[in-house]
Coordinates of C-alpha atoms in Angstrom, one line a residue:
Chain A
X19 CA 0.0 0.0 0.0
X20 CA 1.5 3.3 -0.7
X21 CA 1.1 6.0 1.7
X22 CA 1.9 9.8 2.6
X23 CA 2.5 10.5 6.0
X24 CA 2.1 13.5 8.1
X25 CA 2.5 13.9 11.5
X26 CA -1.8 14.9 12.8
X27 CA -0.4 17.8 14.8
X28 CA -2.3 19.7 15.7
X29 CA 0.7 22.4 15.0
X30 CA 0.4 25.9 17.0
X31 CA 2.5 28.7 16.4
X32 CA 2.2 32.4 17.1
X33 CA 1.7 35.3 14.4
X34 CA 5.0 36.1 12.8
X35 CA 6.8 32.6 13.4
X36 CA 7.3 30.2 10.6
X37 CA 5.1 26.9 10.7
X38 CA 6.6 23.9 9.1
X39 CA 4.8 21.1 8.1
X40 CA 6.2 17.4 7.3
X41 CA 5.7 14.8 5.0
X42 CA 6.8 11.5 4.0
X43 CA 6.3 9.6 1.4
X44 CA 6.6 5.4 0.6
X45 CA 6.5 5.3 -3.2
X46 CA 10.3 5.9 -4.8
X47 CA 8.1 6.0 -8.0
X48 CA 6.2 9.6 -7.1
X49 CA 7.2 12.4 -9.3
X50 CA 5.8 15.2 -8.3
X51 CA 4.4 16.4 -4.4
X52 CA 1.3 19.1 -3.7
X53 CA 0.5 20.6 -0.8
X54 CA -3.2 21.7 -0.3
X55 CA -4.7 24.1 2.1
X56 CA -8.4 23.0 3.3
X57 CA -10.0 25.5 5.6
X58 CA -12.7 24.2 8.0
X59 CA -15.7 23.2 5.9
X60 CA -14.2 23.9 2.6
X61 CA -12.8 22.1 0.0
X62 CA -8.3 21.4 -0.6
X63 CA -7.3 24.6 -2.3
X64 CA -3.8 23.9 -4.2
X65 CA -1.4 26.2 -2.9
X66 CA 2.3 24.7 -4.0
X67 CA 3.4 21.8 -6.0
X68 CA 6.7 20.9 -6.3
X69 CA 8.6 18.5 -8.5
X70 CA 12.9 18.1 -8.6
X71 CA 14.8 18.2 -5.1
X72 CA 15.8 21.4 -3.3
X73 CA 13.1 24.0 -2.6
X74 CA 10.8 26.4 -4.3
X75 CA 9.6 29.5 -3.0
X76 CA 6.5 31.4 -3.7
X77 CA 5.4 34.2 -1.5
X78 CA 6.1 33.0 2.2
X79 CA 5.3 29.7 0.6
X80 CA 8.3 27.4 0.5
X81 CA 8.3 23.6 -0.3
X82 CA 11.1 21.5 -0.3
X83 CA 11.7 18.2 -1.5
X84 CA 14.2 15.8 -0.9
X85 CA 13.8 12.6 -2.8
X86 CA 16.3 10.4 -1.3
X87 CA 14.5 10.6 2.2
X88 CA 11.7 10.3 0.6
X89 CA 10.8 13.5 2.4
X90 CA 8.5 16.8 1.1
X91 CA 7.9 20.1 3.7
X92 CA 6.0 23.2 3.6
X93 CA 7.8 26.4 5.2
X94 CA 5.4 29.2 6.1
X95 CA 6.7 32.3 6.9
X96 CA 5.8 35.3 8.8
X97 CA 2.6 33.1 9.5
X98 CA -1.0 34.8 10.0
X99 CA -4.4 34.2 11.6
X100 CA -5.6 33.4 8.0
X101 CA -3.1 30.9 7.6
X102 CA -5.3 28.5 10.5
X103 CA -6.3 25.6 8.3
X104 CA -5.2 21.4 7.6
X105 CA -2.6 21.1 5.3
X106 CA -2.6 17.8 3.2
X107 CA 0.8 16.5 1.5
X108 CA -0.6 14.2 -1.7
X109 CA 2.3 12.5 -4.0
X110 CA 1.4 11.1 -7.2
X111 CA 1.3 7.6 -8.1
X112 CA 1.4 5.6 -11.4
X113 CA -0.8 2.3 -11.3
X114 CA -1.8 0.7 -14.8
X115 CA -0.9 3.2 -16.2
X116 CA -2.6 6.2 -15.0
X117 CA -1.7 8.7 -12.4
X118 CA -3.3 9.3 -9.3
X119 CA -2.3 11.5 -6.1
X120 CA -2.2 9.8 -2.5
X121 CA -3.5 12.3 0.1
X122 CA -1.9 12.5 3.5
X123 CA -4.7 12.8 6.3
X124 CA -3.5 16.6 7.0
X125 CA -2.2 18.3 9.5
X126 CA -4.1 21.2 11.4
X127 CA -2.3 24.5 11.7
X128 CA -3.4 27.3 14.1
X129 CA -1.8 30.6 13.9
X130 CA -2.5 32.8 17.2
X131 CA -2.7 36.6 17.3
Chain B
X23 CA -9.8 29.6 -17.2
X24 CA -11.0 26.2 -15.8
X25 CA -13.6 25.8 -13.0
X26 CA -15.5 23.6 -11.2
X27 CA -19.3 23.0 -10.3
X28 CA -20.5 20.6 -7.9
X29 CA -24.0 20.2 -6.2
X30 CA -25.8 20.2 -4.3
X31 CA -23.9 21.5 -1.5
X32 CA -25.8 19.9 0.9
X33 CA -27.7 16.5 1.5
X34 CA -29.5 14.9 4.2
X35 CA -31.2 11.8 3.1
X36 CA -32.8 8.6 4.5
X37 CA -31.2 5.5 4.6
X38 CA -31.7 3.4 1.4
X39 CA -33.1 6.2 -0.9
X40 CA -31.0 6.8 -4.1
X41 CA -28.2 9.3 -4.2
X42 CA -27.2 11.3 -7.5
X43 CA -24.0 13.9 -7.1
X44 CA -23.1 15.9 -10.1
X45 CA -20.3 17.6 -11.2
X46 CA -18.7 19.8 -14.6
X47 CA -16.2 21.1 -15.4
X48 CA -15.7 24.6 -17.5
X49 CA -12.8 25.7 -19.8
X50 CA -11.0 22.8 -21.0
X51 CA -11.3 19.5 -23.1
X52 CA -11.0 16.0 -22.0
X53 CA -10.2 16.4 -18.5
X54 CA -9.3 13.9 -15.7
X55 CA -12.2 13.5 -13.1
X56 CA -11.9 12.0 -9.7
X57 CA -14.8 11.3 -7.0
X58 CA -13.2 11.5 -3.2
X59 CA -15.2 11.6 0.4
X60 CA -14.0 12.9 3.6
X61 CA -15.3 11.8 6.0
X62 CA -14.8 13.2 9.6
X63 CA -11.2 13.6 11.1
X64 CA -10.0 11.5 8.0
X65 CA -8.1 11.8 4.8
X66 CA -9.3 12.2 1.2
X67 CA -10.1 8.6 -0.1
X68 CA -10.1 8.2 -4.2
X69 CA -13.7 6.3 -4.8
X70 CA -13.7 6.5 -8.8
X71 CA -11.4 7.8 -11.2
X72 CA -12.1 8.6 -15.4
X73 CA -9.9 9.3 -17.8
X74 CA -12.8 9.9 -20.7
X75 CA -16.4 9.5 -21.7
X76 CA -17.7 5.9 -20.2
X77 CA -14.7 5.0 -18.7
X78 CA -14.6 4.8 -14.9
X79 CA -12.1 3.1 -12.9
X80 CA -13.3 2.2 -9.0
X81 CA -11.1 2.3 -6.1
X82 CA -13.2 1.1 -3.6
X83 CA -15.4 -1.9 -3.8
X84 CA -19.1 -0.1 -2.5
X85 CA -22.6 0.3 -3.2
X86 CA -21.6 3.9 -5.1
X87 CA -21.0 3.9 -8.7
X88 CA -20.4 6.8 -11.1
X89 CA -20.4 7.3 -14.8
X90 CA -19.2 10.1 -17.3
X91 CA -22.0 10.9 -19.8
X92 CA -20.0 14.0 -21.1
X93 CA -16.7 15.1 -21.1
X94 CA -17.1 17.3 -18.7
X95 CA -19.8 15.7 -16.9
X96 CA -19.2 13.0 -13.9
X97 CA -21.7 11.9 -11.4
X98 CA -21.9 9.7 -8.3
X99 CA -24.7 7.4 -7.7
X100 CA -25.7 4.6 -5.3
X101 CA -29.1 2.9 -5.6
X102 CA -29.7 2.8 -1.5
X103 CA -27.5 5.0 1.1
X104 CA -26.0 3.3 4.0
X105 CA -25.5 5.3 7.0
X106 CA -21.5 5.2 6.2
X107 CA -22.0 6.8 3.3
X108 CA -22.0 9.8 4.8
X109 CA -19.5 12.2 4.5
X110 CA -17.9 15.3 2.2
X111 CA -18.0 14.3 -1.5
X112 CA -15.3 16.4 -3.4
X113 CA -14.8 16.4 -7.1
X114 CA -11.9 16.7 -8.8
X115 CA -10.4 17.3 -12.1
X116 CA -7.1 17.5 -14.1
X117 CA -5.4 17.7 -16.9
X118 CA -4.4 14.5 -18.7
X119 CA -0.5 13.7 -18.7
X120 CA 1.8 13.2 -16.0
X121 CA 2.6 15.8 -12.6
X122 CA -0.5 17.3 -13.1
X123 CA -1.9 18.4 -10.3
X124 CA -5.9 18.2 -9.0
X125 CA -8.2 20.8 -8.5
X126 CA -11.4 20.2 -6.5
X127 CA -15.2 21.3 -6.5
X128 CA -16.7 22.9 -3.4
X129 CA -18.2 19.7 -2.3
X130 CA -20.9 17.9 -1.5
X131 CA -21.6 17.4 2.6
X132 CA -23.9 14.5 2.8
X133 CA -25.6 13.2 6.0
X134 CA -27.6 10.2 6.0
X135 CA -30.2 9.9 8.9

């Protein structure tokens, strides 16, 4: 069975401080690694994706992979109130020939004022 | 640009009625479409998958089933609800080819009483 990992949290940090969620991932076959943002209620909202090792940055978004580990993080920075939601790590996965993404069960985030 | 209808956004129905969930998609051609629930404190589980008109792979042996009458066009059915069907029903579609990444519907919340 291949599976994404994240630790449940939840994670707490205060406004200003950078949150950093984990992931890990079974499957040396995955490609490519998404984060999704899912506020309470709502639907996953794609937010990063992120494909060869090292990191990529966008905004105070930065993911970074590192494929040997088998590893994939999300680095917020300078973290706000509105930032308060479960993350989910998904990795794709190739079965029969068609590609599908396996969703981590998320990790809630709470930013405090 | 591409977006994504789903309804109803709500459901409450009685055990063993029918169930129909529908779902399109706007802006591009032969997309990939996914069916996932949530249910509560969980991750995303993959129930059916399409890659075109009439073709539906399942994940998950159920009493759901869904089928792709259009091209932009999936829907989820079951004939009689079980009470574990509840849950949050999200659609989901891509582009075809490799690494791309999935972008869901608001979502179906669906309580079975």
């Amino acid at each position: 069975q291949k599976e994404v990992e994240q630790n449940s949290g939840p994670l707490s940090v205060p406004e200003g401080a950078i949150a950093s969620l984990n992931c890990t991932y079974s499957d040396r076959g995955s490609q490519s690694f998404f984060w999704y943002r899912q506020y309470s209620g709502k639907s996953p909202e794609l937010i990063m994706f992120i494909y060869s090792n090292g990191d990529k940055e966008d905004g105070r978004f930065t993911a970074q992979l590192n494929k040997a580990s088998q590893y994939v993080s999300l680095l917020i920075r300078d973290s706000q109130p509105s930032d308060s939601a479960t993350y989910l790590c998904a990795a794709t996965l190739t079965q029969g020939g068609s590609e599908k993404l396996v969703f981590g069960k998320g990790m809630k985030l709470t930013v405090n004022p | 640009s591409q977006t994504i209808h789903q309804w109803p956004a709500t459901l409450v129905q009685p055990v063993g009625s029918p169930l129909s969930l529908e779902c399109t998609v706007e802006g591009t051609s032969n997309p990939n479409l996914y069916w996932y629930r949530q249910a509560a404190g969980r991750g995303l589980q993959l129930l059916f998958y399409s890659v075109g008109i009439g073709q539906i792979s399942s994940e998950v042996p159920q009493n759901l089933s869904a089928s792709r009458p259009q091209d932009r066009q999936f829907i989820l059915s079951s004939k009689k609800l079980l009470l574990s069907d509840s849950g949050f029903y999200l659609c989901a579609w891509s582009r075809t080819g490799n690494n791309q990444p999935q972008h869901f519907g608001d979502g179906t919340r669906l309580s079975i009483l």
